mmCIF file of C-alpha atoms in Angstrom:
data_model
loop_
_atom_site.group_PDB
_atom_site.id
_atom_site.type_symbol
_atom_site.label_atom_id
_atom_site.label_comp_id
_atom_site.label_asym_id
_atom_site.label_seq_id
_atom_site.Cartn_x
_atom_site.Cartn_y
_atom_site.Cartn_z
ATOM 1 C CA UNK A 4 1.354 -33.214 16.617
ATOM 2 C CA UNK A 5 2.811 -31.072 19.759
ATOM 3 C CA UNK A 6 -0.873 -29.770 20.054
ATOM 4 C CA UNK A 7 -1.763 -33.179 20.596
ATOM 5 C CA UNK A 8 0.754 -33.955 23.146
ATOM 6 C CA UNK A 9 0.228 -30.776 25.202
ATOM 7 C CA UNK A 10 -3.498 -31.384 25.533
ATOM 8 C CA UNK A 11 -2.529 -34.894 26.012
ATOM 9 C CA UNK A 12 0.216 -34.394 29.362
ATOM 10 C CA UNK A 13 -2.019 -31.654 30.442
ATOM 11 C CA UNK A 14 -4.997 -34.289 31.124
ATOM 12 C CA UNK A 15 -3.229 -36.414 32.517
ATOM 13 C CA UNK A 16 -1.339 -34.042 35.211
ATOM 14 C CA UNK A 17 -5.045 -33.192 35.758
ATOM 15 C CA UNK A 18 -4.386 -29.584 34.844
ATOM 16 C CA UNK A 19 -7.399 -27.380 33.555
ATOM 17 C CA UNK A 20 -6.964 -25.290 30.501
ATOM 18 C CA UNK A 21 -7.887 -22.507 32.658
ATOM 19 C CA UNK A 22 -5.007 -22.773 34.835
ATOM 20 C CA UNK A 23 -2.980 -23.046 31.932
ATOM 21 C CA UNK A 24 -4.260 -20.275 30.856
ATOM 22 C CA UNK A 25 -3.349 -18.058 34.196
ATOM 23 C CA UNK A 26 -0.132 -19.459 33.960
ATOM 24 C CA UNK A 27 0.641 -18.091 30.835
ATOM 25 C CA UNK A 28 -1.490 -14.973 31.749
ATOM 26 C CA UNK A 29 -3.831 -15.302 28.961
ATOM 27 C CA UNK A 30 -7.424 -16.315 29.047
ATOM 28 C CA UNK A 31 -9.215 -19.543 28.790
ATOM 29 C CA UNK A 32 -10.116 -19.224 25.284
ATOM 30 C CA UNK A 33 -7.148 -18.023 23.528
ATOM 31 C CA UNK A 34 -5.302 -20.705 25.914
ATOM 32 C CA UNK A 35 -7.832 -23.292 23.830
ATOM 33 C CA UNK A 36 -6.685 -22.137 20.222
ATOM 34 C CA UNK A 37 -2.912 -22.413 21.643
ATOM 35 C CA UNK A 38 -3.801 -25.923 22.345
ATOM 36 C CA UNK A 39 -5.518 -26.766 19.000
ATOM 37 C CA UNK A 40 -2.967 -25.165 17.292
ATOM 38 C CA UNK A 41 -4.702 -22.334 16.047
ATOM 39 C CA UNK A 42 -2.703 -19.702 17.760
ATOM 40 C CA UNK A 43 1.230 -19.835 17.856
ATOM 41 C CA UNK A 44 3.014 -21.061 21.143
ATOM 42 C CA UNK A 45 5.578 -18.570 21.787
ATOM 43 C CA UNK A 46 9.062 -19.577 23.524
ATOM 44 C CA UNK A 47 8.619 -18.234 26.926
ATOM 45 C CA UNK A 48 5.071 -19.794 26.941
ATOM 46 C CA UNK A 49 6.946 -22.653 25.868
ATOM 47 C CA UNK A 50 9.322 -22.465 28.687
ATOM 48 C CA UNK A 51 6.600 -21.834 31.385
ATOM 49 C CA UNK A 52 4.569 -24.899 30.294
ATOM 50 C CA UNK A 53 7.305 -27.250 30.330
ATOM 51 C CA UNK A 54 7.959 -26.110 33.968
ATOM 52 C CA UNK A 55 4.082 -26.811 34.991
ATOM 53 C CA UNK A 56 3.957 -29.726 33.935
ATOM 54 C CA UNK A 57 7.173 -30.695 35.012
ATOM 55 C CA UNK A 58 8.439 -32.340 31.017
ATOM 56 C CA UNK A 59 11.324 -31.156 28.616
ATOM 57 C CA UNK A 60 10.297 -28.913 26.293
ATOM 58 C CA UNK A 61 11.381 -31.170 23.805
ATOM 59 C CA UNK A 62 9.222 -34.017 24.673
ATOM 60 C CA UNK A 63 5.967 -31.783 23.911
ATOM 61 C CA UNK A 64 7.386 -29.823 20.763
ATOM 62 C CA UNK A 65 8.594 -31.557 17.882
ATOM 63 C CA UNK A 66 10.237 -29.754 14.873
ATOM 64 C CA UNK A 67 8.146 -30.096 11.318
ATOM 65 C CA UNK A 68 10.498 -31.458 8.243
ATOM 66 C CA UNK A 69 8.883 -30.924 5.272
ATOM 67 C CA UNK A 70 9.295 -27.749 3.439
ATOM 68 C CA UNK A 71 6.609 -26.821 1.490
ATOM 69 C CA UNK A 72 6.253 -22.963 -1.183
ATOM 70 C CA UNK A 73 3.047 -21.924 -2.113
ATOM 71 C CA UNK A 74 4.689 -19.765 -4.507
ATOM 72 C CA UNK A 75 5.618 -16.306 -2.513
ATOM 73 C CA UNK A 76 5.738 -18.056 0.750
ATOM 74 C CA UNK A 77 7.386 -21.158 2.138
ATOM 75 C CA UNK A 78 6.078 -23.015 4.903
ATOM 76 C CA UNK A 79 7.922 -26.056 6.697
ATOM 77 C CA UNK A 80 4.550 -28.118 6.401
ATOM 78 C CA UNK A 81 0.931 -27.991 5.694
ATOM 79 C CA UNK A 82 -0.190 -27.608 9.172
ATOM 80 C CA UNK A 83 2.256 -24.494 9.704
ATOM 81 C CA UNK A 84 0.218 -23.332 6.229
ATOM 82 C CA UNK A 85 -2.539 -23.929 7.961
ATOM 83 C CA UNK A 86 -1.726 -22.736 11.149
ATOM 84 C CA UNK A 87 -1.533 -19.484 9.270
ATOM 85 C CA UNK A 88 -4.762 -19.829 7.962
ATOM 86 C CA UNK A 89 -6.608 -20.335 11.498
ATOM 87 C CA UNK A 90 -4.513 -17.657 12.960
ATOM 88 C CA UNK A 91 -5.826 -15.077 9.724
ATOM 89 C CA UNK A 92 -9.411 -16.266 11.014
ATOM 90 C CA UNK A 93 -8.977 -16.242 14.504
ATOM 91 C CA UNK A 94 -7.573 -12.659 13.961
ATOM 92 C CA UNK A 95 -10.866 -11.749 12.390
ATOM 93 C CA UNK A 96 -13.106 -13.229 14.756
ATOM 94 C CA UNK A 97 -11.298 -11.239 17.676
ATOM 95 C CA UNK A 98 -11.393 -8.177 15.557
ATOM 96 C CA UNK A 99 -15.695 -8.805 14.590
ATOM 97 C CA UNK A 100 -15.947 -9.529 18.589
ATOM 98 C CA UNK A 101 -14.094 -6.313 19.798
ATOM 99 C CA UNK A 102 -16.199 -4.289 17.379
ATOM 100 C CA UNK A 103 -19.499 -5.539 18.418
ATOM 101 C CA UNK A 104 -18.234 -4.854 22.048
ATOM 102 C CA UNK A 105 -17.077 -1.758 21.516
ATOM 103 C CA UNK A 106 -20.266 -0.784 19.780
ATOM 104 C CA UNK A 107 -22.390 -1.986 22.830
ATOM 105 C CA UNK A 108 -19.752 0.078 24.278
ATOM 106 C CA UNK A 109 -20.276 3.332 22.923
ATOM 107 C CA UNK A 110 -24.374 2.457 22.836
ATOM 108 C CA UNK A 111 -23.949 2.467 27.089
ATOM 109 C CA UNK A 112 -22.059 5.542 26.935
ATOM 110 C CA UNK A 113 -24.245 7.452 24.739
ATOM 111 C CA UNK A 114 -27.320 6.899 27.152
ATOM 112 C CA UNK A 115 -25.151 7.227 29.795
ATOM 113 C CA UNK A 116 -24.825 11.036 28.611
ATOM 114 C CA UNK A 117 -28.421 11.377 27.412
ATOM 115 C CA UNK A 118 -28.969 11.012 31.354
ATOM 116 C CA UNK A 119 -26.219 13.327 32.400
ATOM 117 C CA UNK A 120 -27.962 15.879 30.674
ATOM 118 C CA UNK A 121 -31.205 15.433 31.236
ATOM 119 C CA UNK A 122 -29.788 15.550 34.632
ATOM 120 C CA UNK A 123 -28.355 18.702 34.539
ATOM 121 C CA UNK A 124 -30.883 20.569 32.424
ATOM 122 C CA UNK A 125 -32.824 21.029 36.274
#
């Protein structure tokens, strides 16, 4: 599995996930699912990680062969189904985290303009 081999030449070049992470200018965590394979690699992240740690890109990614339908849908193997899968809840846990941020959000604000005018009611 490429995730397997990433994580794998990463170690061993002694690189952190979080530099990996500034490299590809994304943050630790999302740098994580990239790794497991939860979030897609894209080519220029591809590209910039092959240059870090100083391997072919072809030695870390390896194509999938088996093409698989699920009826409306076909998928060149079960972990590219189920890549989609972890992506779909990844997506949702982002989404429930922004909302719950932006609520705490828009909690701070509100008292933030309770004080204002308070403040200007003198």
């Amino acid at each position: 599995m490429k995730q397997e081999k990433l994580k794998n030449l990463r170690k061993l070049q002694g690189i952190s996930q979080e530099k990996m992470a500034k490299i590809l200018s994304t943050d630790p965590s999302n740098y994580s699912r990239k790794e497991r394979g939860e979030v897609r690699i894209h080519e220029d992240e591809w590209k910039k990680i092959s240059e870090t740690l100083n391997v072919p890109i072809s030695e870390i990614k390896e194509e999938d062969e088996k093409i698989i339908s699920n009826g409306n849908s076909i998928f060149k193997d079960h972990s590219q189904y189920q890549y989609i899968q972890n992506f779909n809840h990844s997506l949702i846990e982002n989404l429930q985290d922004y909302i719950v941020f932006l609520k705490q959000n828009i909690h701070e604000l509100k008292e933030e303009n309770r004080i204002l005018k308070s403040q200007n009611n003198f």
